[in-house]
Tab-separated table of C-alpha atoms in Angstrom:
chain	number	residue	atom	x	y	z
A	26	UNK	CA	26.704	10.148	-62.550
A	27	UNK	CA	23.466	8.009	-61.957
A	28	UNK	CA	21.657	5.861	-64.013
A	29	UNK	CA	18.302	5.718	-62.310
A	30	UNK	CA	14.715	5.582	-63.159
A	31	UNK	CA	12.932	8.982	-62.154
A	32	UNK	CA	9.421	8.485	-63.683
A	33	UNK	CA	6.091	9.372	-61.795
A	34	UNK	CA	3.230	7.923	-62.999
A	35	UNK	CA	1.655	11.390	-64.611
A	36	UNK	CA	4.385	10.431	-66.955
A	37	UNK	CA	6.426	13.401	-66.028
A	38	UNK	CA	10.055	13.377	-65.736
A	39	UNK	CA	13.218	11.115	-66.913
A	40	UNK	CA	12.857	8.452	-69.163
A	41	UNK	CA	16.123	7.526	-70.201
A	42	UNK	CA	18.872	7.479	-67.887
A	43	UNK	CA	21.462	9.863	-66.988
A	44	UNK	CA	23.922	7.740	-68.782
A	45	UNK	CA	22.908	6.990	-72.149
A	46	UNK	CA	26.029	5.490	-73.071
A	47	UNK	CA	24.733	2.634	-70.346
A	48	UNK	CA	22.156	1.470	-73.954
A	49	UNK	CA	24.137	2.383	-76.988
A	50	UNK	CA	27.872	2.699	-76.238
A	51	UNK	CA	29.986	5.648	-75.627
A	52	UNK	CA	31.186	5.702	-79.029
A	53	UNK	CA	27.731	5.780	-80.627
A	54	UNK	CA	26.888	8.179	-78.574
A	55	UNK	CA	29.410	10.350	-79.690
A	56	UNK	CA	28.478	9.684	-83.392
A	57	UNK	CA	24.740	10.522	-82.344
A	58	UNK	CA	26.060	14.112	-81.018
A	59	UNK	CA	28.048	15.077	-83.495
A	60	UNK	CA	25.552	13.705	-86.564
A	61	UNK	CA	23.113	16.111	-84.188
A	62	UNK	CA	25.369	19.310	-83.559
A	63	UNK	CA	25.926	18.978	-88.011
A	64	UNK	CA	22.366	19.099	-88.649
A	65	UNK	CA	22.144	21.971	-86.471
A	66	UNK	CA	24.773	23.624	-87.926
A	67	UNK	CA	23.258	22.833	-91.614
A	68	UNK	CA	19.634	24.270	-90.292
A	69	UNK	CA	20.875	26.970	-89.144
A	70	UNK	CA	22.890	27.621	-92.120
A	71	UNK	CA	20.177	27.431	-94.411
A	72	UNK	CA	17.804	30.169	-92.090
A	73	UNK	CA	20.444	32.107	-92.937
A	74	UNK	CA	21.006	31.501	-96.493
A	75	UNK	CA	24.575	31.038	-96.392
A	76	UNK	CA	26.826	27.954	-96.635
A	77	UNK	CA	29.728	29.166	-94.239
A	78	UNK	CA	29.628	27.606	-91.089
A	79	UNK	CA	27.565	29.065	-88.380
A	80	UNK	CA	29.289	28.853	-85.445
A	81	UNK	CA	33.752	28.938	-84.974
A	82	UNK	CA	35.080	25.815	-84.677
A	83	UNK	CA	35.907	26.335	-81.303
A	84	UNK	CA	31.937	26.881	-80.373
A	85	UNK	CA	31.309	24.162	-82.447
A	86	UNK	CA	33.866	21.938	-80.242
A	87	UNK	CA	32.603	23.246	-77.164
A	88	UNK	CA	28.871	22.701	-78.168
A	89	UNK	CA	29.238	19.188	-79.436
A	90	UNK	CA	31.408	18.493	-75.756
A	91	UNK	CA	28.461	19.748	-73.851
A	92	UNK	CA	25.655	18.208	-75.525
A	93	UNK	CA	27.731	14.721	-75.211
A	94	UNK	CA	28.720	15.211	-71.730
A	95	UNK	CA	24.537	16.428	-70.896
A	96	UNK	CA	24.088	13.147	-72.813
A	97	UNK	CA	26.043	11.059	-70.316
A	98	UNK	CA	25.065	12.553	-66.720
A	99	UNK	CA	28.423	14.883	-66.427
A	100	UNK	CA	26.389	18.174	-65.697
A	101	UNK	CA	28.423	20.112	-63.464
A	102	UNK	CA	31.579	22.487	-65.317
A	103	UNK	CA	34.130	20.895	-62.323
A	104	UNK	CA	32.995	17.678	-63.052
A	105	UNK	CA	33.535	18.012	-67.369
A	106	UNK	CA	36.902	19.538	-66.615
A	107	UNK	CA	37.681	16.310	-64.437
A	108	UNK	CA	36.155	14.536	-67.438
A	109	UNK	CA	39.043	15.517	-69.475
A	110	UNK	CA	41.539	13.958	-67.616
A	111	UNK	CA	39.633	10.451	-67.302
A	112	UNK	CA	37.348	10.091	-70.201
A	113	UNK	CA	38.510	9.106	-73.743
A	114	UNK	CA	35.936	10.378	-75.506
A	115	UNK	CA	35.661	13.051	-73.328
A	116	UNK	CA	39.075	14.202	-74.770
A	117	UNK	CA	38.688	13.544	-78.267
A	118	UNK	CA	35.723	15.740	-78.445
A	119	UNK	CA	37.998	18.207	-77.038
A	120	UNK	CA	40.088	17.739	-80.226
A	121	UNK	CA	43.262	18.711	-78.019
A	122	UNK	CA	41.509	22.496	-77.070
A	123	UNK	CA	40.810	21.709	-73.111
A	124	UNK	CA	38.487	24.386	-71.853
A	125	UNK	CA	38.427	25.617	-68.561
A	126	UNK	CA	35.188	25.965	-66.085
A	127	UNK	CA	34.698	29.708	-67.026
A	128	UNK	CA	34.473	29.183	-71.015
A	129	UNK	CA	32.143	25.821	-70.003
A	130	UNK	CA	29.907	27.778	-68.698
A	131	UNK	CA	29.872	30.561	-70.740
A	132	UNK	CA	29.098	28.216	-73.739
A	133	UNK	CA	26.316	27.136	-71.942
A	134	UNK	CA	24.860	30.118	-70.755
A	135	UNK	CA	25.134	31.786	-74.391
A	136	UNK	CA	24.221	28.570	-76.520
A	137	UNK	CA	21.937	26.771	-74.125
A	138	UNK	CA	19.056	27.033	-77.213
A	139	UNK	CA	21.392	25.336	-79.722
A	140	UNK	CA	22.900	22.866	-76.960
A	141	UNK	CA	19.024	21.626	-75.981
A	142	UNK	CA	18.250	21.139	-79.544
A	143	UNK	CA	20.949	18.818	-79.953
A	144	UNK	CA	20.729	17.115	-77.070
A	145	UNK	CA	16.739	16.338	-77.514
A	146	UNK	CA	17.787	15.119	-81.319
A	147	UNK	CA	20.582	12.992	-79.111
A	148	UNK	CA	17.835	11.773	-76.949
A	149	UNK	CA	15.414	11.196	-79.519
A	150	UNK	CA	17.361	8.547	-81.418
A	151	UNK	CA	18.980	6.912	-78.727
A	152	UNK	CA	15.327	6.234	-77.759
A	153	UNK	CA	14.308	5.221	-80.901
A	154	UNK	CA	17.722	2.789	-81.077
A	155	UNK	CA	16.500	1.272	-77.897
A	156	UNK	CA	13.219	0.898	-78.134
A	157	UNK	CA	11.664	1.324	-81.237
A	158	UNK	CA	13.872	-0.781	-83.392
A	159	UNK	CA	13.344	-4.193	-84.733
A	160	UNK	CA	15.760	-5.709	-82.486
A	161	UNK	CA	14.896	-3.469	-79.080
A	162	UNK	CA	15.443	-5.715	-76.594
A	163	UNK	CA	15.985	-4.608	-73.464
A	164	UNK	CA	20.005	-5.292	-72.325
A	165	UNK	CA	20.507	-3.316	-69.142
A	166	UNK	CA	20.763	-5.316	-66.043
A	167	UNK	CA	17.573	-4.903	-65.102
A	168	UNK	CA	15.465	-6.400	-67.277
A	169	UNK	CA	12.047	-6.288	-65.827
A	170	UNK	CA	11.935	-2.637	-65.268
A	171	UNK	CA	12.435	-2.381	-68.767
A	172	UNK	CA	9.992	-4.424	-69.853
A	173	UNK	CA	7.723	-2.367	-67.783
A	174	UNK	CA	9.015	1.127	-69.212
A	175	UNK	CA	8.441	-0.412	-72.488
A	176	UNK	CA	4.586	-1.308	-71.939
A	177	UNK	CA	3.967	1.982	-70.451
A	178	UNK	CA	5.713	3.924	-73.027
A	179	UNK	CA	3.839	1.871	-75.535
A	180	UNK	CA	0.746	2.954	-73.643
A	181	UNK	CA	1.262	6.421	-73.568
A	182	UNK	CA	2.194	9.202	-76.054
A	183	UNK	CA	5.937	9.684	-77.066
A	184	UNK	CA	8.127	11.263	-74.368
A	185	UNK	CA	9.101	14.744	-74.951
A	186	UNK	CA	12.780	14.810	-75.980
A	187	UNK	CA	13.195	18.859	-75.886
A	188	UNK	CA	11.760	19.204	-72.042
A	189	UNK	CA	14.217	16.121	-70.674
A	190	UNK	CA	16.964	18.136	-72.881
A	191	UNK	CA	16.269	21.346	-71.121
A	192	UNK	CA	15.821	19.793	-68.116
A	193	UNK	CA	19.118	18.212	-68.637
A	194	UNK	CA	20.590	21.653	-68.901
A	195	UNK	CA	19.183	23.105	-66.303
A	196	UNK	CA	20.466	20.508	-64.074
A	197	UNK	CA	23.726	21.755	-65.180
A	198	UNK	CA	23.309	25.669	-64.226
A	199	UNK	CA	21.863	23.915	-61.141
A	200	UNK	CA	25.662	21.887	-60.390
A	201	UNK	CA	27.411	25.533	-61.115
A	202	UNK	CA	25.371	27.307	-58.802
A	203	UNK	CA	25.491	24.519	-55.954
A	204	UNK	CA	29.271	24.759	-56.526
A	205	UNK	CA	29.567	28.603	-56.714
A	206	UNK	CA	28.373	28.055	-52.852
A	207	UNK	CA	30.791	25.756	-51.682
């Protein structure tokens, strides 16, 4: 898990780090996801004209685990699955159902739509928490290079939440394949 800057100056790539629990708190963060993975659930619902929930709890466990852990830098399926053991919030997204690496990536391979849609909704307001609010004030350790990010971002359009959440996903196909070779 990193936390550092990977911006070019075309303005493509990371904007928020790995760790987005680093600005707003693991707990928050876990609020954010699973106020996200609801509204998904509710859109989705109402395409389909039905008020039954769209996906079993047990996807909807798995999706909202994913999307947090995407949301904190733990990418690989190994490294979720070690997440369980160490992370607190980790395991009380798990709700006491601890998957293993095979179902992990299956949920990710078969929701990975669904998964990037909540994570860019994740990302999106965790940016605007940071940075847009009336009390933004940058609070990481480094507070120049914030100050900087800000004043470019402020320059430039609005980053683009959905490609840094699919990137984010495919960075975690990317730690199952390297992996799979070991």
């Amino acid at each position: 898990m990193t936390s550092t800057w990977q911006i070019n100056p075309a303005g493509k790539g990371r904007f928020l780090p790995d760790d987005l629990s680093l600005y707003i708190g693991k707990k928050t963060l876990g609020k954010l996801v699973l106020e996200a993975m609801e509204e998904a659930n509710a859109r989705k619902a109402e395409r389909e004209g039905r008020e039954s929930r769209s996906v079993a709890f047990e996807s909807a466990m798995m999706l909202t685990l994913l999307t947090y852990c995407y949301a904190t830098g733990v990418y690989g399926s190994m490294d979720i699955q070690l997440g369980m053991q160490r992370d607190q919030m980790i395991r009380y997204l798990c709700a006491g159902d601890y998957p293993d690496i095979c179902v992990i990536r299956s949920v990710r391979r078969y929701h990975r739509e669904t998964i990037t849609r909540c994570l860019a909704a994740v990302l999106q307001r965790v940016w605007e928490l940071r940075f847009c609010g009336e009390d933004a004030e940058p609070t990481c350790g480094v507070p120049y290079i914030e100050a900087l990010l800000t004043r470019w971002f402020d320059a430039n359009s609005t980053p683009d939440f959905k490609r840094e959440a699919e990137e984010r996903v495919l960075q975690a196909a990317r730690a199952d394949s390297m992996a799979a070779d070991l």
